[in-house]
Amino acid sequence: MPTEFRNEPFTDFTKEENAAAMRAAIEKVRNQLGNEYPLVIGGERINTGDTLESINPANRTQVVGKFHKATKELAAKAVETAAETFKTWRNVPAQERAELLFRTAALMRERKHEFSAWMIYEVAKTWPEADGDTAEAIDFIEFYAREMQRYASDQPLVKIQGEHNHLEYIPLGVGAVIPPWNFPCAIMAGMTAAAIVTGNTVVLKPSSDAPAIAYKFSSYLKKQDYLRVWSTS
């Protein structure tokens, strides 16, 4: 990773190699449309039998995916599981939490066209709009990882003779992340990554119009025991 934060560059689709890579990603994602996805709570995959269909708004006959919906009881279970996990995750060193984000950003960068392709299908973004959304998601993850490193380092304090003061930022608990549909990757990833890297746990409820993108993002977080995902209609 670079020593300083740098914005993820946008893709120049006037270059044929970039356009070809995007077409290949779109075709790859097209072959995955219509799959069924469970809830994920504490690493457990749950099928409730009550599903929500994500539909391509540019082609209403095209089902992007079928997602099992949570009940009130499962939503409570997600919060309780995240609260229990918080007891250990809060004590994971800040550098390790930051490295989780750096690895996630690297994986997204390698497969950025696939993330963009999901948005092209699920929320009908244009190529440049989807590419910008994916780039912004990577930016959030990279930036928050670096900010965690900064917050975890020694903080400047006014020195007072005879006193030794220390400032430490501490995590607070479980966060509920409910992102909108219009930036389904960037805002969702940014809110989730910020909570996780600061030692909190997350219950992520993606937009009902864009659950596939959130599900794909969650799979890129290597320590999924610390990401609590549930969806509702």
Coordinates of C-alpha atoms in Angstrom, one line a residue:
M1 CA 0.0 0.0 0.0
P2 CA 1.2 3.6 -0.6
T3 CA 2.5 5.4 2.5
E4 CA 0.0 8.3 1.8
F5 CA -3.6 8.2 0.9
R6 CA -4.3 8.5 -2.8
N7 CA -7.7 8.5 -4.5
E8 CA -8.5 5.5 -6.5
P9 CA -8.2 6.6 -10.2
F10 CA -11.3 6.4 -12.5
T11 CA -11.2 4.0 -15.4
D12 CA -10.7 5.4 -18.9
F13 CA -13.2 3.5 -21.0
T14 CA -12.0 5.1 -24.2
K15 CA -9.1 2.6 -23.9
E16 CA -10.2 -0.6 -25.5
E17 CA -8.5 -2.8 -23.0
N18 CA -10.5 -1.2 -20.2
A19 CA -13.7 -1.4 -22.1
A20 CA -13.0 -5.1 -22.9
A21 CA -12.4 -5.8 -19.2
M22 CA -15.7 -4.2 -18.3
R23 CA -17.6 -6.1 -20.9
A24 CA -16.0 -9.3 -19.5
A25 CA -17.1 -8.4 -16.0
I26 CA -20.6 -7.6 -17.1
E27 CA -20.8 -11.0 -18.8
K28 CA -19.4 -12.8 -15.7
V29 CA -22.0 -11.1 -13.5
R30 CA -24.8 -11.8 -16.0
N31 CA -24.1 -15.5 -15.6
Q32 CA -24.7 -15.1 -11.8
L33 CA -28.0 -13.3 -12.0
G34 CA -31.0 -14.8 -10.4
N35 CA -29.1 -16.7 -7.7
E36 CA -30.5 -17.0 -4.2
Y37 CA -28.8 -15.5 -1.1
P38 CA -29.2 -16.3 2.6
L39 CA -29.1 -14.0 5.6
V40 CA -25.8 -14.1 7.3
I41 CA -25.7 -13.8 11.1
G42 CA -22.5 -14.6 13.0
G43 CA -21.2 -16.6 10.0
E44 CA -24.4 -18.7 10.0
R45 CA -26.3 -18.7 6.7
I46 CA -30.0 -18.7 7.2
N47 CA -32.8 -19.3 4.7
T48 CA -36.2 -18.1 5.9
G49 CA -38.2 -19.1 2.8
D50 CA -39.5 -15.5 2.5
T51 CA -37.5 -13.9 -0.3
L52 CA -37.1 -10.4 -1.8
E53 CA -36.3 -10.1 -5.5
S54 CA -33.8 -7.5 -6.6
I55 CA -34.9 -6.3 -10.1
N56 CA -32.8 -4.6 -12.7
P57 CA -34.6 -1.2 -13.0
A58 CA -33.5 -0.9 -16.7
N59 CA -35.0 -4.3 -17.5
R60 CA -37.9 -5.2 -15.2
T61 CA -37.9 -8.8 -16.4
Q62 CA -34.4 -9.4 -15.1
V63 CA -34.0 -10.7 -11.6
V64 CA -30.6 -9.8 -10.1
G65 CA -31.0 -12.0 -7.1
K66 CA -33.4 -13.5 -4.5
F67 CA -32.7 -12.6 -0.9
H68 CA -34.0 -14.2 2.2
K69 CA -35.7 -11.6 4.4
A70 CA -35.2 -11.4 8.1
T71 CA -37.9 -11.6 10.8
K72 CA -38.1 -9.4 13.8
E73 CA -36.6 -12.2 15.8
L74 CA -33.7 -12.7 13.4
A75 CA -33.0 -8.9 13.5
A76 CA -32.8 -9.1 17.3
K77 CA -30.5 -12.2 17.0
A78 CA -28.2 -10.2 14.6
V79 CA -27.9 -7.4 17.2
E80 CA -27.4 -9.8 20.1
T81 CA -24.7 -11.8 18.1
A82 CA -22.9 -8.5 17.1
A83 CA -23.0 -7.4 20.8
E84 CA -21.4 -10.7 21.9
T85 CA -18.8 -10.5 19.1
F86 CA -18.0 -6.9 20.2
K87 CA -16.6 -8.2 23.5
T88 CA -13.6 -9.7 21.6
W89 CA -13.4 -7.6 18.4
R90 CA -13.0 -4.4 20.5
N91 CA -9.7 -5.9 21.9
V92 CA -8.2 -6.7 18.5
P93 CA -5.3 -4.4 17.9
A94 CA -6.0 -1.4 15.8
Q95 CA -3.3 -2.3 13.3
E96 CA -4.9 -5.7 12.7
R97 CA -8.3 -4.1 12.1
A98 CA -6.7 -1.6 9.7
E99 CA -4.9 -4.4 7.8
L100 CA -8.3 -6.1 7.4
L101 CA -9.5 -3.0 5.5
F102 CA -6.3 -2.8 3.5
R103 CA -6.8 -6.4 2.3
T104 CA -10.4 -5.7 1.5
A105 CA -9.5 -2.6 -0.5
A106 CA -6.9 -4.6 -2.4
L107 CA -9.4 -7.4 -3.3
M108 CA -11.9 -4.8 -4.5
R109 CA -9.3 -3.1 -6.6
E110 CA -8.5 -6.4 -8.3
R111 CA -12.1 -7.0 -9.0
K112 CA -13.4 -3.5 -9.3
H113 CA -15.1 -4.0 -12.7
E114 CA -17.2 -6.9 -11.1
F115 CA -18.5 -4.5 -8.4
S116 CA -19.3 -2.0 -11.1
A117 CA -21.0 -4.6 -13.1
W118 CA -23.3 -5.5 -10.2
M119 CA -24.3 -1.9 -9.9
I120 CA -24.9 -1.7 -13.7
Y121 CA -27.4 -4.5 -13.3
E122 CA -28.9 -3.8 -9.9
V123 CA -29.3 0.0 -9.9
A124 CA -28.8 0.7 -13.7
K125 CA -25.7 2.9 -13.3
T126 CA -23.8 3.8 -16.4
W127 CA -20.2 2.5 -16.7
P128 CA -18.6 5.7 -15.5
E129 CA -21.1 6.1 -12.6
A130 CA -20.6 2.6 -11.4
D131 CA -16.8 2.9 -11.8
G132 CA -16.8 6.1 -9.7
D133 CA -19.0 4.4 -7.0
T134 CA -16.5 1.5 -6.7
A135 CA -13.6 3.9 -6.7
E136 CA -15.2 5.9 -3.9
A137 CA -15.8 2.7 -1.9
I138 CA -12.1 1.8 -2.1
D139 CA -11.2 5.4 -1.1
F140 CA -13.4 5.2 2.0
I141 CA -11.8 1.9 3.0
E142 CA -8.2 3.0 2.4
F143 CA -8.8 6.4 4.2
Y144 CA -10.5 4.9 7.2
A145 CA -7.8 2.3 7.7
R146 CA -5.2 5.1 7.7
E147 CA -7.3 7.2 10.1
M148 CA -7.5 4.2 12.5
Q149 CA -3.7 4.0 12.5
R150 CA -3.5 7.7 13.3
Y151 CA -6.1 7.5 16.0
A152 CA -4.3 4.5 17.6
S153 CA -1.0 6.3 17.7
D154 CA 0.1 8.7 20.5
Q155 CA -2.2 11.7 20.6
P156 CA -0.8 15.2 21.2
L157 CA -1.8 16.5 24.7
V158 CA -0.9 19.6 26.6
K159 CA 1.9 18.7 29.0
I160 CA 1.3 19.7 32.6
Q161 CA 4.1 19.4 35.1
G162 CA 3.7 16.5 37.5
E163 CA 1.1 14.8 35.4
H164 CA 1.2 12.1 32.8
N165 CA -1.9 12.1 30.7
H166 CA -2.9 9.7 28.0
L167 CA -5.7 9.8 25.4
E168 CA -7.1 6.7 23.9
Y169 CA -10.1 6.3 21.6
I170 CA -12.4 3.4 22.5
P171 CA -15.1 1.6 20.5
L172 CA -18.7 1.9 21.6
G173 CA -20.6 -1.2 20.5
V174 CA -22.9 -2.4 17.8
G175 CA -23.7 -0.1 14.9
A176 CA -26.7 -0.3 12.6
V177 CA -25.8 0.5 9.0
I178 CA -28.7 1.3 6.6
P179 CA -27.3 2.7 3.4
P180 CA -29.3 4.2 0.5
W181 CA -29.7 2.7 -3.0
N182 CA -28.1 5.5 -5.0
F183 CA -24.5 4.9 -3.8
P184 CA -25.0 1.2 -3.0
C185 CA -21.3 0.4 -2.8
A186 CA -19.5 3.5 -1.7
I187 CA -21.8 4.6 1.1
M188 CA -22.6 1.1 2.3
A189 CA -18.9 0.1 2.3
G190 CA -17.8 3.4 3.9
M191 CA -20.2 3.3 6.8
T192 CA -19.5 -0.4 7.4
A193 CA -15.7 -0.1 7.2
A194 CA -15.6 2.9 9.5
A195 CA -17.5 1.1 12.2
I196 CA -15.5 -2.1 11.9
V197 CA -12.0 -0.6 11.8
T198 CA -12.7 1.4 15.0
G199 CA -13.4 -1.8 16.9
N200 CA -17.2 -1.8 16.6
T201 CA -19.4 -4.5 15.2
V202 CA -22.1 -4.0 12.5
V203 CA -25.6 -5.0 11.6
L204 CA -25.8 -4.2 7.9
K205 CA -29.3 -3.8 6.4
P206 CA -28.7 -2.9 2.8
S207 CA -31.2 -1.1 0.6
S208 CA -33.9 -3.4 -0.6
D209 CA -33.1 -2.0 -4.1
A210 CA -29.4 -3.1 -3.9
P211 CA -28.9 -6.1 -1.6
A212 CA -26.6 -7.9 -4.0
I213 CA -23.9 -5.3 -3.9
A214 CA -23.8 -5.4 -0.1
Y215 CA -23.8 -9.2 0.0
K216 CA -20.8 -9.3 -2.4
F217 CA -18.9 -6.7 -0.4
S218 CA -19.4 -8.6 2.8
S219 CA -17.8 -11.7 1.2
Y220 CA -14.6 -9.6 0.7
L221 CA -14.2 -9.1 4.4
K222 CA -11.9 -11.9 5.4
K223 CA -13.0 -12.0 9.1
Q224 CA -16.7 -12.4 8.4
D225 CA -17.3 -13.4 12.1
Y226 CA -17.1 -9.7 12.8
L227 CA -19.6 -8.6 10.1
R228 CA -23.3 -9.2 11.0
V229 CA -25.5 -9.1 7.9
W230 CA -29.2 -9.2 7.7
S231 CA -31.8 -8.0 5.2
T232 CA -35.4 -7.0 5.2
S233 CA -37.9 -5.9 2.6

